Amino acid sequence: MDEARHMSKSIIVAQGISKTFTNKRGSTKVIENINLEVRENEFLCLVGPGQCGKTTAVNVLSGLEPASTGTVKINGKTITRPGPDRGFVFQSTALYPWLTVMGNVEYGPKVRGIKKSERREKAQYYINLVGLEGFEHSYPNQLSGGMQQRVGIARAYCNEPVVLFMDQPFGALDAQTRYLMQEEIIRIWETAKRTIVFVTNNIEEAIYLADRIVLLTNTPTQIKKEYKIDFPRPRDYTDPDFLALREEITNEMDKTL
Amino acid sequence: MIDNTRRSRKHGARAAVISIFVFLLIWQAATTFTSLGILMPSPLISLSAFFKSFIVPIGPYPIFIHIYWSLVRVVPFYIVGAIAGIILGITMGWYKPVAAIFRPIFEILRPIPPIAWIPIAIVWFGIGEGSKWFLIFLAAFMNVTINSFAGARSTDPVLVGCSKMLGASDWQIFTTVVLPGSVPYIFAGLQVALSSSWATIVAAEMIRSSEGVGWIIISSQETNNSVNTLVGVVAIGIVGFILAVIMREVEAVLVKWTKRDI
Amino acid sequence: MDNPKVKVINLTKKFGDLLVLDDVSFEVAEKEFMCVVGPTGCGKTTFLNSLTKLYLPTSGEILVNGEPVDMKKNNISYIFQEQSTMPWLTVEENVGFGLAIKGVDAKAKREAVDEVLEIVGLNDYRKYYPNELSASMLQRVVIARAFATKPELLLMDEPYGQLDIELRFKLEDELIKLWQRTQTTVLFITHNIEEAVYLSEKILVLTNKPTKIKKIIDNHLPRPRNVVDPEFIKLRNEVTELIKWW
């Protein structure tokens, strides 16, 4: 297993990325010198305390925001702006409220000029994959929070990107729906393997999902520690090893006030 | 949920009927039992005069012809003003250079009431229909522009980022995110603008005219016919209300996605 | 139980023909910490709103101290997930707000405020305004405010739903401390089973709609509790089995 992982190539290579925000009151360094490699088809979780620069980190890694310094390469190509070779799942779901589920999922292929029959077929495949068959014509506000996030995942997948970035996608869900969605995202990922960079503040969620956890510090955010997670899937939240690791990471994580 | 909204709508309708009825009752009482009756006709007299005016002409025409003439002035130029307002408002809200050029001028023109434009309108467009159309256009344009502007300004930056990530071009972002996202605001503007354009008819028909509901009010004022003044007022009120209801229905059909129906 | 603090008898709620709360009966003892858990969408909000008489029950009774509950007479406090503090008041003024309304004299108020601020660790922040505090500190202010009035019954609706684990653990420990010190009767609603097992003396497990009581479980695990303790895990799994739908 480990051997195989070393063999697989790095999809994301981030070198020395920092991000500073400047406003009237001065400048704030939000992330500082992050170096990170993510391998093909790896499920990587970025975990950090409350208000640390997790979101900024994933925004910069995905090209949603430019880095102040440093470079991010995806498949060897330097990233400077958003692009359809990357998928993004937002915490706020960011669905287009005026489009149906189908309209949302096929949005990417549509704006890229893919013809209707082809993009419909593709969208239908991913709608089925996330378990929303029968809801193609519903509007987002007719769906529950968990279902909305399924749409977000299908939409990101539908462009068939190389990498998927997910910024705390289950943050607004209740604990039980969250467990369901964690099982679901693993099922989806195992069916349609992609490289996933998943941001969360929930250590339990990270241990359940990840091949590797990268623990971030408080701002200015740096990498504090990495954990390789080798527990077989499906994982058990109450397994003693699982709980022990959860405690270890909890203690290691920077404190928030 | 559905049951609740239906029930609350029924409650709302009942409350509206009661409130109008009570208002008429107070008006009737005030004109019957106080000296106000000398200055102002009672609602019974006014409403019966209103209904009578469908048969008995006021001036040259019965009331519905007056209403028709006023609508002919208002509706087309309301639409022209609204379209111009949507275009200017949205582009001003989304493209910063456009805002930099037009916004200062717009902000200075905005507080000027329609009536103040009359002399200028007459100079520019004469005392024919042109100056009336101009006033109505202005009323629609101002309200729609400011709301469309607010709509485009309030575009969710996360949705914009999302569209970029999915591969949308700047123009596609404008047409698929900014425009649809502004629709609820635009409709709010269209609604206000419709009332405001319709209300402007009085000012517009102050400029020489020989028909229309505004003309009824102005000519009856000149002849001290307070019953006819009220007939004009009632006509404006009722037609304005019907226009607003039509507009709301149009919005309900076009903007399905803001409704929650589970 | 001879004198339960709260006694709910055959509580039933219908919306039209739709039965949402079906013949619910339970008791909460004085000074007890009861957690209510149920599957997502099980009608916890209706349950809570019926308890607080925000919804008039279709049938059944709610007794506090053996008498029908009276929101004006009984001192019942709530803490919800969305917290609100008065932005124009400092931390200590916010915490003392409930007492000030009740006309408690200045000295008693200060003592009560001092005590709870000490427990939640906000002593150094007493002169701060809400906009100068982090979300978790605001949460503490709200909780301190609720406890400061020494309510007869404190209803908490998933107050820690969106917090990081580390912070949640910390706030849960503070909550237990506050509860032990002030001897308040607490009814705590949550989706999080681990949280329920960690906090409660008793767990009320609800069914899906129409909401009924599935089971009432006594939780005698010794405190301080340890989430990796096998007994703890056993109870957590037992409750999970009762409500698992995912």
Coordinates of N, CA, C and O in Angstrom, one line a residue, chain A residues 1 5 43-45 179 182-183 186 189-190 203-213 227-239 241-242 245, chain C residues 244 246:
Chain A
M1 N 0.8 -1.2 0.0 CA 0.0 0.0 0.0 C 0.9 1.2 0.0 O 0.8 2.1 -0.9
R5 N 1.7 4.0 -2.9 CA 1.5 5.5 -2.8 C 2.7 6.3 -3.2 O 2.6 7.3 -3.7
F43 N -6.9 11.2 -0.6 CA -7.9 11.9 0.1 C -7.2 12.6 1.2 O -6.8 12.0 2.2
L44 N -7.0 13.9 1.0 CA -6.2 14.7 2.0 C -7.1 15.6 2.8 O -8.0 16.3 2.2
C45 N -7.0 15.6 4.1 CA -7.8 16.5 4.9 C -6.9 17.6 5.5 O -5.8 17.3 6.1
Y179 N -22.7 12.3 9.6 CA -22.2 10.9 9.5 C -22.6 10.3 8.1 O -21.8 9.6 7.5
Q182 N -20.6 11.7 5.3 CA -19.2 11.2 5.4 C -19.1 9.8 4.7 O -18.2 9.6 3.9
E183 N -20.1 9.0 5.0 CA -20.1 7.7 4.3 C -20.3 7.9 2.8 O -19.7 7.2 2.0
I186 N -17.2 9.1 0.9 CA -16.3 8.0 0.7 C -16.8 7.0 -0.5 O -16.0 6.6 -1.3
W189 N -16.3 8.8 -3.7 CA -14.9 8.9 -4.1 C -14.3 7.5 -4.5 O -13.5 7.4 -5.4
E190 N -14.8 6.4 -3.9 CA -14.4 5.1 -4.2 C -14.9 4.7 -5.6 O -14.3 3.9 -6.3
I203 N -12.2 17.0 13.7 CA -11.1 16.0 13.7 C -11.7 14.6 13.5 O -11.1 13.8 12.7
E204 N -12.8 14.3 14.0 CA -13.5 13.0 13.8 C -13.8 12.8 12.4 O -13.5 11.7 11.8
E205 N -14.3 13.8 11.7 CA -14.6 13.7 10.3 C -13.3 13.5 9.5 O -13.3 12.6 8.6
A206 N -12.3 14.2 9.8 CA -11.0 14.0 9.1 C -10.4 12.6 9.3 O -10.0 12.0 8.3
I207 N -10.5 12.0 10.5 CA -10.0 10.7 10.6 C -10.8 9.7 9.9 O -10.3 8.7 9.4
Y208 N -12.1 9.9 9.8 CA -13.0 9.0 9.1 C -12.7 9.0 7.6 O -12.7 8.0 7.0
L209 N -12.4 10.2 7.1 CA -12.3 10.4 5.7 C -10.9 10.1 5.1 O -10.7 9.5 4.0
A210 N -9.9 10.6 5.8 CA -8.6 10.9 5.1 C -7.7 9.7 5.0 O -7.6 8.8 5.8
D211 N -6.9 9.8 3.9 CA -5.7 9.0 3.8 C -4.5 9.7 4.6 O -3.7 9.0 5.2
R212 N -4.6 11.0 4.6 CA -3.6 11.8 5.3 C -4.2 13.0 5.8 O -5.0 13.7 5.1
I213 N -3.8 13.4 7.1 CA -4.3 14.6 7.7 C -3.2 15.6 7.8 O -2.1 15.2 8.3
Y227 N -0.4 13.4 9.7 CA -0.8 12.1 10.1 C -1.2 11.2 9.0 O -2.1 11.6 8.2
K228 N -0.6 10.1 8.9 CA -1.1 9.1 7.8 C -2.1 8.2 8.5 O -2.0 7.7 9.6
I229 N -3.3 8.1 7.8 CA -4.3 7.3 8.4 C -4.5 6.0 7.7 O -4.8 6.0 6.5
D230 N -4.1 4.9 8.3 CA -4.2 3.6 7.6 C -5.3 2.7 8.1 O -5.3 1.5 7.7
F231 N -6.2 3.2 8.9 CA -7.3 2.4 9.3 C -8.1 1.9 8.1 O -8.3 2.7 7.1
P232 N -8.5 0.6 8.1 CA -9.3 0.1 6.9 C -10.6 0.8 6.9 O -11.2 1.2 7.9
R233 N -11.2 1.0 5.6 CA -12.5 1.5 5.5 C -13.5 0.4 5.3 O -13.2 -0.6 4.7
P234 N -14.8 0.6 5.7 CA -15.3 1.7 6.4 C -14.8 1.8 7.8 O -14.7 0.8 8.5
R235 N -14.5 3.0 8.3 CA -14.0 3.2 9.6 C -15.0 3.3 10.7 O -16.2 3.6 10.4
D236 N -14.6 3.0 11.9 CA -15.6 2.9 13.0 C -15.2 4.1 14.0 O -14.1 4.1 14.5
Y237 N -16.2 5.0 14.1 CA -16.0 6.2 15.0 C -15.7 5.8 16.4 O -15.1 6.6 17.1
T238 N -16.1 4.6 16.9 CA -15.9 4.3 18.3 C -14.8 3.3 18.5 O -14.6 2.7 19.6
D239 N -14.1 3.0 17.4 CA -13.0 2.1 17.6 C -11.9 2.7 18.5 O -11.6 3.9 18.4
D241 N -8.7 2.7 18.6 CA -7.6 3.3 17.9 C -8.0 4.7 17.3 O -7.3 5.7 17.3
F242 N -9.2 4.6 16.8 CA -9.8 5.9 16.2 C -9.9 6.9 17.2 O -9.5 8.1 17.1
L245 N -6.5 8.3 18.4 CA -5.9 9.2 17.4 C -6.7 10.6 17.5 O -6.1 11.6 17.4
Chain C
K244 N -30.1 5.1 14.9 CA -29.4 5.1 13.6 C -30.3 5.0 12.4 O -31.1 4.1 12.3
W246 N -28.8 6.5 9.3 CA -27.9 6.8 8.2 C -27.1 5.7 7.7 O -27.2 4.6 8.3

